[in-house]
């Protein structure tokens, strides 16, 4: 069946989605375009992910290879904060990066998201019923995330830095992965209900801002969870 798929493509299809995602942001952009879950679904091979989502393997392999070739050129011009090369970072630095960039992002933007969702659900909820459900999901997710961030910062991450090992640490990692999955499910549902955060024609500025905010929060969580599941936890 696969005689026509050769070398590079075959190898790539057998790699895990998480591993490919950790090779750079360009690859992550390709996964986002095709709707492939690279954070909680990161353990699947690219082949499995394609089969599950009915994606043409050849197309995505070609795009990933093209990104690989363009990658180095693009990176040369970058001067903003990037997790490029996170695979090779020292564990303590990776933890500090996750906390300072991604946990801080959520602590700032989750309350703002809640405020805007509250507002637009109140004003537009009668005509756009999905807003009521999205508000409810966002509240549930925010509560779970704040608890999760605290737990990582004071528990798991501290224990990794203290070089703890054994069943206790393993349990903390499993707990964190469980939380990630829970949040992942909520993100998928919100994405579905909001039609990937596309605003209706009658949307006001607050509506647009709320959806943009939720989309940014969702994108940031995907990268954040990817750094933890596929890079940090794999190193331990
Ligand atoms: Fe985290
Ligand atoms: Fe986490």
PDB file of N, CA and C in Angstrom, residues 8 12 15 19-20 22-27 30 60-75 84:
ATOM      1  N   UNK A   8      12.407   9.686   3.347  1.00  0.00           N
ATOM      2  CA  UNK A   8      12.128  10.788   4.262  1.00  0.00           C
ATOM      3  C   UNK A   8      10.684  10.772   4.783  1.00  0.00           C
ATOM      4  N   UNK A  12       9.328  10.065   8.577  1.00  0.00           N
ATOM      5  CA  UNK A  12       8.583  11.142   9.225  1.00  0.00           C
ATOM      6  C   UNK A  12       7.243  10.625   9.750  1.00  0.00           C
ATOM      7  N   UNK A  15       7.517   8.965  13.084  1.00  0.00           N
ATOM      8  CA  UNK A  15       7.888   9.804  14.238  1.00  0.00           C
ATOM      9  C   UNK A  15       6.636  10.231  14.988  1.00  0.00           C
ATOM     10  N   UNK A  19       7.296  14.825  18.855  1.00  0.00           N
ATOM     11  CA  UNK A  19       8.710  14.938  18.496  1.00  0.00           C
ATOM     12  C   UNK A  19       8.875  15.906  17.327  1.00  0.00           C
ATOM     13  N   UNK A  20       8.011  15.772  16.341  1.00  0.00           N
ATOM     14  CA  UNK A  20       8.093  16.667  15.174  1.00  0.00           C
ATOM     15  C   UNK A  20       7.812  18.106  15.610  1.00  0.00           C
ATOM     16  N   UNK A  22       8.431  19.442  18.372  1.00  0.00           N
ATOM     17  CA  UNK A  22       9.533  20.038  19.143  1.00  0.00           C
ATOM     18  C   UNK A  22      10.700  20.438  18.251  1.00  0.00           C
ATOM     19  N   UNK A  23      10.586  20.191  16.946  1.00  0.00           N
ATOM     20  CA  UNK A  23      11.647  20.618  16.032  1.00  0.00           C
ATOM     21  C   UNK A  23      11.493  22.085  15.612  1.00  0.00           C
ATOM     22  N   UNK A  24      10.377  22.705  15.969  1.00  0.00           N
ATOM     23  CA  UNK A  24      10.278  24.135  15.652  1.00  0.00           C
ATOM     24  C   UNK A  24       8.868  24.623  15.413  1.00  0.00           C
ATOM     25  N   UNK A  25       8.771  25.961  15.452  1.00  0.00           N
ATOM     26  CA  UNK A  25       7.452  26.580  15.333  1.00  0.00           C
ATOM     27  C   UNK A  25       6.837  26.401  13.947  1.00  0.00           C
ATOM     28  N   UNK A  26       7.682  26.278  12.925  1.00  0.00           N
ATOM     29  CA  UNK A  26       7.183  26.087  11.556  1.00  0.00           C
ATOM     30  C   UNK A  26       6.362  24.813  11.467  1.00  0.00           C
ATOM     31  N   UNK A  27       6.862  23.765  12.129  1.00  0.00           N
ATOM     32  CA  UNK A  27       6.168  22.467  12.112  1.00  0.00           C
ATOM     33  C   UNK A  27       4.842  22.591  12.868  1.00  0.00           C
ATOM     34  N   UNK A  30       2.183  24.002  10.742  1.00  0.00           N
ATOM     35  CA  UNK A  30       1.599  23.018   9.813  1.00  0.00           C
ATOM     36  C   UNK A  30       0.561  22.175  10.556  1.00  0.00           C
ATOM     37  N   UNK A  60       0.853  16.503   3.946  1.00  0.00           N
ATOM     38  CA  UNK A  60       1.433  17.027   5.186  1.00  0.00           C
ATOM     39  C   UNK A  60       2.931  16.743   5.243  1.00  0.00           C
ATOM     40  N   UNK A  61       3.353  15.587   4.742  1.00  0.00           N
ATOM     41  CA  UNK A  61       4.792  15.272   4.719  1.00  0.00           C
ATOM     42  C   UNK A  61       5.517  16.303   3.855  1.00  0.00           C
ATOM     43  N   UNK A  62       4.942  16.617   2.695  1.00  0.00           N
ATOM     44  CA  UNK A  62       5.576  17.610   1.820  1.00  0.00           C
ATOM     45  C   UNK A  62       5.680  18.963   2.500  1.00  0.00           C
ATOM     46  N   UNK A  63       4.624  19.346   3.190  1.00  0.00           N
ATOM     47  CA  UNK A  63       4.658  20.657   3.861  1.00  0.00           C
ATOM     48  C   UNK A  63       5.676  20.679   4.985  1.00  0.00           C
ATOM     49  N   UNK A  64       5.723  19.590   5.752  1.00  0.00           N
ATOM     50  CA  UNK A  64       6.683  19.532   6.859  1.00  0.00           C
ATOM     51  C   UNK A  64       8.117  19.569   6.330  1.00  0.00           C
ATOM     52  N   UNK A  65       8.356  18.892   5.214  1.00  0.00           N
ATOM     53  CA  UNK A  65       9.702  18.909   4.634  1.00  0.00           C
ATOM     54  C   UNK A  65      10.053  20.293   4.091  1.00  0.00           C
ATOM     55  N   UNK A  66       9.066  20.950   3.506  1.00  0.00           N
ATOM     56  CA  UNK A  66       9.310  22.295   2.974  1.00  0.00           C
ATOM     57  C   UNK A  66       9.657  23.250   4.114  1.00  0.00           C
ATOM     58  N   UNK A  67       8.936  23.115   5.221  1.00  0.00           N
ATOM     59  CA  UNK A  67       9.184  23.968   6.388  1.00  0.00           C
ATOM     60  C   UNK A  67      10.588  23.716   6.909  1.00  0.00           C
ATOM     61  N   UNK A  68      10.985  22.440   6.912  1.00  0.00           N
ATOM     62  CA  UNK A  68      12.322  22.065   7.377  1.00  0.00           C
ATOM     63  C   UNK A  68      13.385  22.815   6.572  1.00  0.00           C
ATOM     64  N   UNK A  69      13.183  22.863   5.231  1.00  0.00           N
ATOM     65  CA  UNK A  69      14.178  23.505   4.374  1.00  0.00           C
ATOM     66  C   UNK A  69      14.200  25.020   4.536  1.00  0.00           C
ATOM     67  N   UNK A  70      13.002  25.586   4.735  1.00  0.00           N
ATOM     68  CA  UNK A  70      12.946  27.055   4.873  1.00  0.00           C
ATOM     69  C   UNK A  70      13.372  27.490   6.267  1.00  0.00           C
ATOM     70  N   UNK A  71      13.229  26.567   7.213  1.00  0.00           N
ATOM     71  CA  UNK A  71      13.400  26.861   8.637  1.00  0.00           C
ATOM     72  C   UNK A  71      14.607  27.682   8.991  1.00  0.00           C
ATOM     73  N   UNK A  72      15.793  27.177   8.623  1.00  0.00           N
ATOM     74  CA  UNK A  72      17.028  27.845   9.042  1.00  0.00           C
ATOM     75  C   UNK A  72      17.071  29.283   8.563  1.00  0.00           C
ATOM     76  N   UNK A  73      16.665  29.513   7.316  1.00  0.00           N
ATOM     77  CA  UNK A  73      16.691  30.863   6.763  1.00  0.00           C
ATOM     78  C   UNK A  73      15.831  31.804   7.596  1.00  0.00           C
ATOM     79  N   UNK A  74      14.640  31.322   7.922  1.00  0.00           N
ATOM     80  CA  UNK A  74      13.688  32.148   8.659  1.00  0.00           C
ATOM     81  C   UNK A  74      14.209  32.478  10.050  1.00  0.00           C
ATOM     82  N   UNK A  75      14.782  31.472  10.703  1.00  0.00           N
ATOM     83  CA  UNK A  75      15.244  31.649  12.078  1.00  0.00           C
ATOM     84  C   UNK A  75      16.315  32.731  12.175  1.00  0.00           C
ATOM     85  N   UNK A  84      12.439  28.069  19.985  1.00  0.00           N
ATOM     86  CA  UNK A  84      13.246  27.304  19.041  1.00  0.00           C
ATOM     87  C   UNK A  84      14.428  26.683  19.784  1.00  0.00           C
TER      88      UNK A  84
END
